[in-house]
Short mmCIF file of C-alpha atoms and ligand atoms in Angstrom, two decimals:
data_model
loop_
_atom_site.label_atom_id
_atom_site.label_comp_id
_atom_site.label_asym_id
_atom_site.label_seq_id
_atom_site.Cartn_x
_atom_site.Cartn_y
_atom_site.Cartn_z
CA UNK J 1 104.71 -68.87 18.95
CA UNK J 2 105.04 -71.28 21.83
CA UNK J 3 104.34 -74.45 21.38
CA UNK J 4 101.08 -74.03 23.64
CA UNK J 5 99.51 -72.47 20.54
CA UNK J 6 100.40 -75.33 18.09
CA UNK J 7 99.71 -78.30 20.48
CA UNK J 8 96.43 -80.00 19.45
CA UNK J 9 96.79 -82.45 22.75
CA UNK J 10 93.82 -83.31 24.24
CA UNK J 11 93.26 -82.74 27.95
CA UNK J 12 91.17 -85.66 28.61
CA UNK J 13 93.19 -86.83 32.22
CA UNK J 14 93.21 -83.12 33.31
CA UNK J 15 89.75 -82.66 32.61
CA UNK J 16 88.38 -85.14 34.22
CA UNK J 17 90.91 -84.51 37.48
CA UNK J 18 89.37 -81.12 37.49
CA UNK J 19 85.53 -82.60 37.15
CA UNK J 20 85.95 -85.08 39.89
CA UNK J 21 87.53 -82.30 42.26
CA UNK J 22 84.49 -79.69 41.35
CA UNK J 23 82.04 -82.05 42.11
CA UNK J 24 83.75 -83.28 45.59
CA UNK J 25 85.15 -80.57 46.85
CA UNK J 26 85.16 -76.78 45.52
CA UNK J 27 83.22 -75.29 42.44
CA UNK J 28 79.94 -76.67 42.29
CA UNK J 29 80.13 -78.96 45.08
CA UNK J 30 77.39 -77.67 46.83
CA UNK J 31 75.19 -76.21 44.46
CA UNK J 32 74.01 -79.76 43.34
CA UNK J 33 72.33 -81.62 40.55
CA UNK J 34 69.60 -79.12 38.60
CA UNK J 35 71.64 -75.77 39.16
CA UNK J 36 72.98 -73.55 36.41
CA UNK J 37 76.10 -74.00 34.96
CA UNK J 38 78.28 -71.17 36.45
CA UNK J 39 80.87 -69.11 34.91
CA UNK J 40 82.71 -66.74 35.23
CA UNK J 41 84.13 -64.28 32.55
CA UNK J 42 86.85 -61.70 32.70
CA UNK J 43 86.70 -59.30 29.62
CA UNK J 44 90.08 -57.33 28.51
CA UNK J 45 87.66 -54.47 28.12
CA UNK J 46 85.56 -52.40 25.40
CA UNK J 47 88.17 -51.27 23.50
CA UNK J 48 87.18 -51.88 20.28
CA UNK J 49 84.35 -52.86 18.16
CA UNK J 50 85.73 -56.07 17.92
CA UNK J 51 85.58 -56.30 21.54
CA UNK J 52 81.72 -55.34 22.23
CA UNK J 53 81.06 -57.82 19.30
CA UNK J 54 82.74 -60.45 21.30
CA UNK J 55 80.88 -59.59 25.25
CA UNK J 56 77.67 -59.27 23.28
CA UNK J 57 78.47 -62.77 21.49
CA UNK J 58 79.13 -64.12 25.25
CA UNK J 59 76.28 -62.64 27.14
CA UNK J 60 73.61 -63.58 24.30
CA UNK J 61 75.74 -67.62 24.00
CA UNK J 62 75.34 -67.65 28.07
CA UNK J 63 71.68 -66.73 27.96
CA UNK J 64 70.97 -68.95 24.81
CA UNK J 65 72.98 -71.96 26.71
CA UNK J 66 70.63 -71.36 30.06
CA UNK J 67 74.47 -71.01 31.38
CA UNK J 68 74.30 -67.60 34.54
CA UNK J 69 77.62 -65.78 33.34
CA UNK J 70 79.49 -63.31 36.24
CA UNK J 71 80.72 -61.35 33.87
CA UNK J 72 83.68 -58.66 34.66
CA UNK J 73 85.02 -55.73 32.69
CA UNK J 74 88.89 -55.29 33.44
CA UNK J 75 89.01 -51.93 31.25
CA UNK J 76 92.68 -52.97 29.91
CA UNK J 77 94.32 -53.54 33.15
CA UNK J 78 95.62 -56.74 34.27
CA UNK J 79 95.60 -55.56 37.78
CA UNK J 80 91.68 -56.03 37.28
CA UNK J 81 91.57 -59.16 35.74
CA UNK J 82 93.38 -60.88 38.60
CA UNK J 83 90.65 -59.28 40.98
CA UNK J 84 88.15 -60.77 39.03
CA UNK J 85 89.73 -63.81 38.93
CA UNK J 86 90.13 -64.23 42.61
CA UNK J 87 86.63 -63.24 43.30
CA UNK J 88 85.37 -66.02 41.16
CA UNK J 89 87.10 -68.33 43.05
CA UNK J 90 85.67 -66.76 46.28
CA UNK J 91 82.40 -67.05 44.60
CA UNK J 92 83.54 -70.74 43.63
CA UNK J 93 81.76 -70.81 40.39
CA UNK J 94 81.98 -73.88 38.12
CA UNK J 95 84.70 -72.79 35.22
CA UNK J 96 86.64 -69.62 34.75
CA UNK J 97 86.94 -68.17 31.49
CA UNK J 98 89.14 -64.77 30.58
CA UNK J 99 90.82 -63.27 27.84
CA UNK J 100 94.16 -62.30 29.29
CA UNK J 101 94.84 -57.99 28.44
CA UNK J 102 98.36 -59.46 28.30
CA UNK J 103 100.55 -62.20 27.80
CA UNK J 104 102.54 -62.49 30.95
CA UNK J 105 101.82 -62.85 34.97
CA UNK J 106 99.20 -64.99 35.19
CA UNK J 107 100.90 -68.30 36.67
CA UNK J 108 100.11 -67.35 40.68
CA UNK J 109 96.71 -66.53 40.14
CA UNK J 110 95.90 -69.56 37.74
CA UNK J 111 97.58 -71.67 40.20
CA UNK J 112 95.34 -70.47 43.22
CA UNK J 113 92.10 -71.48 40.41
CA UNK J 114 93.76 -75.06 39.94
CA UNK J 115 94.38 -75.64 43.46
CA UNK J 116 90.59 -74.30 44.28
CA UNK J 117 90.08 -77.10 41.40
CA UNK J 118 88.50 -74.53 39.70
CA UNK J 119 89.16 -74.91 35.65
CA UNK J 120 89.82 -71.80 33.64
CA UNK J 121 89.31 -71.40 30.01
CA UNK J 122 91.25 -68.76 28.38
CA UNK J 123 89.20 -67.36 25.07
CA UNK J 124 90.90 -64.92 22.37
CA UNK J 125 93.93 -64.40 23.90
CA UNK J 126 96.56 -66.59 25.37
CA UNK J 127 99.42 -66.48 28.15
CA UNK J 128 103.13 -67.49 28.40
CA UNK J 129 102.84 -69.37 31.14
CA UNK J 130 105.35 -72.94 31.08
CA UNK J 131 102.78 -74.71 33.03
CA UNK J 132 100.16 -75.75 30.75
CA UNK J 133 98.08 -77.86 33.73
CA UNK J 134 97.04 -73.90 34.30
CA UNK J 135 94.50 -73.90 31.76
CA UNK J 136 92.04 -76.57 30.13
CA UNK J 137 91.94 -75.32 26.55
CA UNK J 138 92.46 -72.13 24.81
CA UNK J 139 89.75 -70.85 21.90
CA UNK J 140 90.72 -68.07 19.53
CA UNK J 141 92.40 -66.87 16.55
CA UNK J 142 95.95 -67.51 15.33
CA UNK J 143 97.23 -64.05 15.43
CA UNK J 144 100.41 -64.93 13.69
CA UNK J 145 98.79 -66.16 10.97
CA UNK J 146 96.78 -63.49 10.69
CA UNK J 147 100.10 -61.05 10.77
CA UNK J 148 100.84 -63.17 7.99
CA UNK J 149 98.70 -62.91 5.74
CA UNK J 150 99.63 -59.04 5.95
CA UNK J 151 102.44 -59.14 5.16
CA UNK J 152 101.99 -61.25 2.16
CA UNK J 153 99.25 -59.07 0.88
CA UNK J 154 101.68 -56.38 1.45
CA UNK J 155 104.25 -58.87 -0.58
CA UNK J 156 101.75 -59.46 -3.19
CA UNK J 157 100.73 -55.64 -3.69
CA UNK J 158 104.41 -54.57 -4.37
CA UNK J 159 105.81 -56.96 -6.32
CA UNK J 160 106.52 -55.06 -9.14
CA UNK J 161 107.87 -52.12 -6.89
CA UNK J 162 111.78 -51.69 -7.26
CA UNK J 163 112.35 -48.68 -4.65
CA UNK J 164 111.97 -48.75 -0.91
CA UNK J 165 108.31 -49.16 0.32
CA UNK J 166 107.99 -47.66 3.78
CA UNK J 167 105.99 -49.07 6.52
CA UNK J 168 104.36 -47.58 9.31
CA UNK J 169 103.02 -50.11 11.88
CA UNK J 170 100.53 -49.59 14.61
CA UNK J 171 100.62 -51.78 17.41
CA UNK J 172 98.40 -53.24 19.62
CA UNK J 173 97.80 -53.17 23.28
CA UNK J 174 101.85 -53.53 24.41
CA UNK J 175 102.20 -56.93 25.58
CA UNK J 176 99.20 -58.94 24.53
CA UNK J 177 98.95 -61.40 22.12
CA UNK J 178 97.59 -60.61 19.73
CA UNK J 179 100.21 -57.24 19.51
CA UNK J 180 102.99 -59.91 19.53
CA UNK J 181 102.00 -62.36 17.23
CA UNK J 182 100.56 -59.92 14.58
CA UNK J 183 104.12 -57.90 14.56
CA UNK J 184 105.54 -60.87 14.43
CA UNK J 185 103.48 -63.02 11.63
CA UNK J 186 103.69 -59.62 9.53
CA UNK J 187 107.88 -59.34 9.89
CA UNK J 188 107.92 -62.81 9.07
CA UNK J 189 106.11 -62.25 5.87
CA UNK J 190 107.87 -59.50 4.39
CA UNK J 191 111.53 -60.41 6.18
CA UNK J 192 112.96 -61.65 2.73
CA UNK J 193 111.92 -58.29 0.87
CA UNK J 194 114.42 -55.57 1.93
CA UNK J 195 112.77 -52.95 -0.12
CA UNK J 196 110.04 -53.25 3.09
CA UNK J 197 110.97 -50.82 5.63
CA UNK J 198 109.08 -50.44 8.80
CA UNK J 199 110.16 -47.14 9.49
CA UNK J 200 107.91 -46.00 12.51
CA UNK J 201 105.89 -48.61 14.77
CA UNK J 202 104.03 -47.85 18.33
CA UNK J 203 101.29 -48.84 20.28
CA UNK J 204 98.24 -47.51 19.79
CA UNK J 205 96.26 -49.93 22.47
CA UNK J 206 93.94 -51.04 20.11
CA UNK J 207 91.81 -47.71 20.41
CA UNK J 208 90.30 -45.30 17.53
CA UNK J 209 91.24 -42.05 19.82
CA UNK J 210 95.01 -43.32 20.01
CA UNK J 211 95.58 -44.84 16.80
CA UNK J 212 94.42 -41.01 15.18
CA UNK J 213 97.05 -39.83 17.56
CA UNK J 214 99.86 -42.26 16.94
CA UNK J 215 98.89 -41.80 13.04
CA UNK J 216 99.44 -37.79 13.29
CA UNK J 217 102.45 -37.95 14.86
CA UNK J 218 103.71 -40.59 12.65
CA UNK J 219 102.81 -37.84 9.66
CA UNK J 220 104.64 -35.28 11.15
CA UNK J 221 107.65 -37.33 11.83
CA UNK J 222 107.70 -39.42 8.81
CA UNK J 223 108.48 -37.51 5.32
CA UNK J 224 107.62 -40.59 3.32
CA UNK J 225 105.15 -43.26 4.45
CA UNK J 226 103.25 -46.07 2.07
CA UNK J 227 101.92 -47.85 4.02
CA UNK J 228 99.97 -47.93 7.30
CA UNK J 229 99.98 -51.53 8.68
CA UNK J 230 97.37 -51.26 11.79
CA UNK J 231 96.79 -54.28 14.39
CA UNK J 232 93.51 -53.77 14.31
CA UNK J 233 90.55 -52.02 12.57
CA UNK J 234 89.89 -49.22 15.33
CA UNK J 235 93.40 -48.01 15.23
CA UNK J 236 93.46 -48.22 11.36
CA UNK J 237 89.72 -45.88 11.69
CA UNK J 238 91.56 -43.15 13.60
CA UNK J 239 94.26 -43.02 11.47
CA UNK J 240 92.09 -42.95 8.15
CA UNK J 241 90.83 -39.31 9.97
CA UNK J 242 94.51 -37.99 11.10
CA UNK J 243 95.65 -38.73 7.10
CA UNK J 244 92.22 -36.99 5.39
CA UNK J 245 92.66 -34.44 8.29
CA UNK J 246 96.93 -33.78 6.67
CA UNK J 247 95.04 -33.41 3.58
CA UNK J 248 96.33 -37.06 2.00
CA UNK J 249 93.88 -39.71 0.42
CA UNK J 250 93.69 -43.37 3.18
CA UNK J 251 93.66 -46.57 0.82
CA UNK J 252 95.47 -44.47 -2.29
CA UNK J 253 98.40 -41.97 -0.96
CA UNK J 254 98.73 -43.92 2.26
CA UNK J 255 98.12 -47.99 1.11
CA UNK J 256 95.77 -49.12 4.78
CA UNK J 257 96.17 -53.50 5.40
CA UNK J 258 94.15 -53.82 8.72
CA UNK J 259 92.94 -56.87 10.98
CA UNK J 260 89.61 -57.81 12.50
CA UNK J 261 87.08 -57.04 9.74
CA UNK J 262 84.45 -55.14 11.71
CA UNK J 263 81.50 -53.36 9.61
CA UNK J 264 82.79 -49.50 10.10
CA UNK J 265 85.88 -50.92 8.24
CA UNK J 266 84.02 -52.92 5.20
CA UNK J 267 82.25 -49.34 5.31
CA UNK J 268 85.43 -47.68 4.94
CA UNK J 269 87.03 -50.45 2.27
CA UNK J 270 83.83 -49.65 0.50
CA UNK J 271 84.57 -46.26 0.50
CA UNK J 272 88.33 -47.11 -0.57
CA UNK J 273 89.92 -45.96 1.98
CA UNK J 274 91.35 -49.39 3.41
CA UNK J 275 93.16 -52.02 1.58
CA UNK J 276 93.04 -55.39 2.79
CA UNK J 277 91.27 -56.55 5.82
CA UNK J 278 92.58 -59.88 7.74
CA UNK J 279 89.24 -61.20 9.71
CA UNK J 280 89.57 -62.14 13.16
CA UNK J 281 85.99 -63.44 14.25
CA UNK J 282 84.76 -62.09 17.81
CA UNK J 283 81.45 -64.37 17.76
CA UNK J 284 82.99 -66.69 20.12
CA UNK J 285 80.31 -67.36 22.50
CA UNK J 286 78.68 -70.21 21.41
CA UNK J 287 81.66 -72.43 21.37
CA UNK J 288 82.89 -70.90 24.72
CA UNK J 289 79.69 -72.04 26.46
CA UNK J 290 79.45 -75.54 24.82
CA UNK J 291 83.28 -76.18 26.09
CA UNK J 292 82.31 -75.07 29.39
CA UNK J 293 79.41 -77.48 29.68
CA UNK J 294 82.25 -80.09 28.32
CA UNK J 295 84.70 -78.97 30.90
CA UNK J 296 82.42 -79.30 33.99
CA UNK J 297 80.80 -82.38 32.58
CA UNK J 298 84.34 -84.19 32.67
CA UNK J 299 84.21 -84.81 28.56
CA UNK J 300 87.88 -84.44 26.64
CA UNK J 301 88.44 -81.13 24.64
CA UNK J 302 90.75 -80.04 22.53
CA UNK J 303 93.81 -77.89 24.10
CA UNK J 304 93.73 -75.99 21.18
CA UNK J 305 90.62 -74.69 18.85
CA UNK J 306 91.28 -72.26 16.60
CA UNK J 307 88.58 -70.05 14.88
CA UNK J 308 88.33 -70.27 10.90
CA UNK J 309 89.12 -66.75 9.71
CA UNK J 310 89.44 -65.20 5.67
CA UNK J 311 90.45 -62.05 4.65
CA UNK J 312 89.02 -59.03 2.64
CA UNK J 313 89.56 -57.17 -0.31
CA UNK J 314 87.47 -54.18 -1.00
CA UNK J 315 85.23 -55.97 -3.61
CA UNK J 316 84.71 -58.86 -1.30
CA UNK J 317 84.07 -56.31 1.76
CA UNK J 318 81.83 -54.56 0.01
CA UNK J 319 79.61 -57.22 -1.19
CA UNK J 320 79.80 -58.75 2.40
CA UNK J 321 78.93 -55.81 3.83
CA UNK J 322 75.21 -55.99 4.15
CA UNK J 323 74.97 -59.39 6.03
CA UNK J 324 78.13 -58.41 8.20
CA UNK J 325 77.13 -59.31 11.88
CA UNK J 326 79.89 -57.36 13.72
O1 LIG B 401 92.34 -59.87 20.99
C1 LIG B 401 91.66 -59.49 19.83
C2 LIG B 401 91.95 -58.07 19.51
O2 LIG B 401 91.61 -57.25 20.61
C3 LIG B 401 91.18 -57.50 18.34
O3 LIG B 401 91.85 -57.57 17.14
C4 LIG B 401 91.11 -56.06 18.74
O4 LIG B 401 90.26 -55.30 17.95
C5 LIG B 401 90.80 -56.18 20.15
O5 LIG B 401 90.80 -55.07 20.90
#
C-alpha cells in the first residue's frame, strides 16, 4: 500500500489554505454566513448490500447533521464519477466527497476541484494519485488488512493439513481498492504456506449475479477446489447458490472466508454455509459529515482515519445477528 494509506499527517496548512480560498473566492463564497453546509457526494454505485448500507448511512448522517447533500450515483463507471465531480464544482458547493469505483485517473479532475479551491474528501476507497495536496483526508477501511486477516484464518484453519489446499479467489471490481488490497493482504498471508494454491481467481465486480457466474464456471473448470476466498459478501452469496445448485455443500465441501459482514451473510454463517467473515463497516456517514463541517470550518484533520473493523466466526455471527444494522 502506498504510503498515502499509512501516513497519519495532519493537513492542518492545507486545510486552512482551502478554508480561506472557499470563503474568498469559490465554494461558499457567496452563499454567506447562516447557509447549509454543502456537499457533494459521488457514490461508486449500488452494487452491493454493503453499498446501500453505506448511501443510506450518508443520506440519514447529512439529514441528521442539517448538512443538504447533492448526492450522485456513478453505477460503477468512472466516466460518471468525473461528471459528477465537475458538476459540483459548477455548482461550487462547499466540500466534495466520493468514493473513487477505481484506483487510478483521478489527478486532472481533482486538480480542476483544488484550483476551484474546492476540497474533496475521498470516503471508502482511495486513489493512486502522487499528489497528495489533491485530497484533504481519506476515511475508510484498511483493505489490506482486512485481506489479511483471510488469509490467516485460512492459515489457521489448515494447519494441520499436509496436502495441497486449493484456492479459488473472487475478485472485486478490477481496479479498485479495495480488489487490490484484499488480493493482496490475503497473498501476503498465506505466501509462506506453499500447500496454498490459488488455482482460479477473477473478477466478479462485487455483484451477487456475477459472483454465481464466476463461481459456476470456476466448478466446471476446476476438478478440485477448497476453498472459495470472495472479496466481498455479495459475490460469496451467489456463489453459495452456483455450489448448492452443482449439488456440493457451501461452508463444508467448499470452505467460504468472505469480507464485509452484511446480515444476508451472518444469515448464511448461521446457516453454515460461510466460514469466516472479515467486517468492513459501511456506516460511515456520521464521521463523513462531522469532517466536512471540520474541513470547511478551517479545523486540522487527520489525513488518514481508519474505521475499527473485527471479524466473524459463525458462533459470533450468529449471536450478532439480531442487532446487526447492515
Ligand atoms: O469499497 C467497499 C467494497 O465495495 C465492499 O466490500 C463491497 O461490498 C462494495 O461493493
Amino acid at each position: 500500500m502506498s504510503k498515502r494509506v499509512a501516513s497519519v499527517l495532519v493537513t492542518g496548512a492545507m486545510v486552512a489554505v482551502l478554508a480561506a480560498c472557499g470563503s474568498g473566492g469559490g465554494g461558499s463564497a457567496d452563499k454567506g454566513s447562516g447557509h447549509k453546509l454543502v456537499v457533494g457526494f459521488s457514490q461508486v454505485g449500488a452494487e452491493s448490500g454493503w453499498r446501500t448500507a453505506n448511501t443510506k448511512s450518508i443520506q440519514e448522517a447529512a439529514k441528521k447533521a442539517g448538512v443538504e447533500l447533492k448526492f450522485s450515483d456513478a453505477q460503477q463507471k468512472q466516466e460518471n464519477q468525473i461528471k459528477a465531480i465537475r458538476s459540483f464544482i459548477q455548482q461550487k458547493v462547499d466540500v466534495i466527497a466520493f468514493s473513487p469505483v477505481v484506483e487510478s485517473g483521478w489527478d486532472t479532475v481533482l486538480k480542476e476541484a483544488k484550483d476551484a479551491h474546492i476540497p474533496v474528501i475521498l470516503t471508502d476507497r482511495a486513489v493512486d494519485s502522487k499528489d497528495e495536496s489533491l485530497y484533504v483526508s481519506f476515511l475508510g477501511s484498511d483493505f489490506v488488512e482486512e485481506g489479511k486477516k483471510a488469509g490467516e484464518w485460512l492459515v489457521k484453519e489448515y494447519a494441520a493439513a499436509s496436502g495441497d489446499v486449493n484456492v479459488v479467489q473472487l475478485e472485486g471490481t478490477t481496479g479498485s481498492a479495495p480488489a487490490n488490497d484484499r488480493k493482496s493482504g490475503f497473498a501476503d498471508a498465506v505466501k509462506g504456506e506453499p500447500k496454498f494454491k490459488v488455482v482460479a481467481s477473477q473478477t466478479g465486480d462485487f455483484t451477487r449475479a456475477k459472483g454465481k457466474e464466476v463461481m459456476q464456471a470456476f466448478l466446471k473448470s476446476q476438478p478440485k477446489i477448497d476453498v472459495l476466498y470472495a472479496h466481498n459478501d455479495d459475490m460469496a452469496l451467489g456463489a453459495i447458490q452456483a455450489i448448492e445448485e452443482a449439488g456440493r455443500k457451501p461452508g463444508t465441501d467448499i470452505k467460504i472466508v468472505s469480507v464485509d459482514g452484511v446480515k444476508d451473510a451472518f444469515t448464511a454463517m448461521s446457516q453454515g454455509k460461510i466460514n469466516f467473515d472479515v467486517e468492513c463497516n459501511p456506516l460511515l456517514g456520521d464521521q463523513l459529515m462531522d469532517l466536512a463541517k471540520k474541513v470547511k470550518a478551517g479545523e486540522q484533520v487527520p489525513r488518514r482515519i481508519k474505521t475499527e473493523e473485527g471479524t466473524f466466526t459463525p458462533e459470533q455471527a450468529t449471536a450478532a445477528l439480531p442487532n446487526r444494522q447492515y
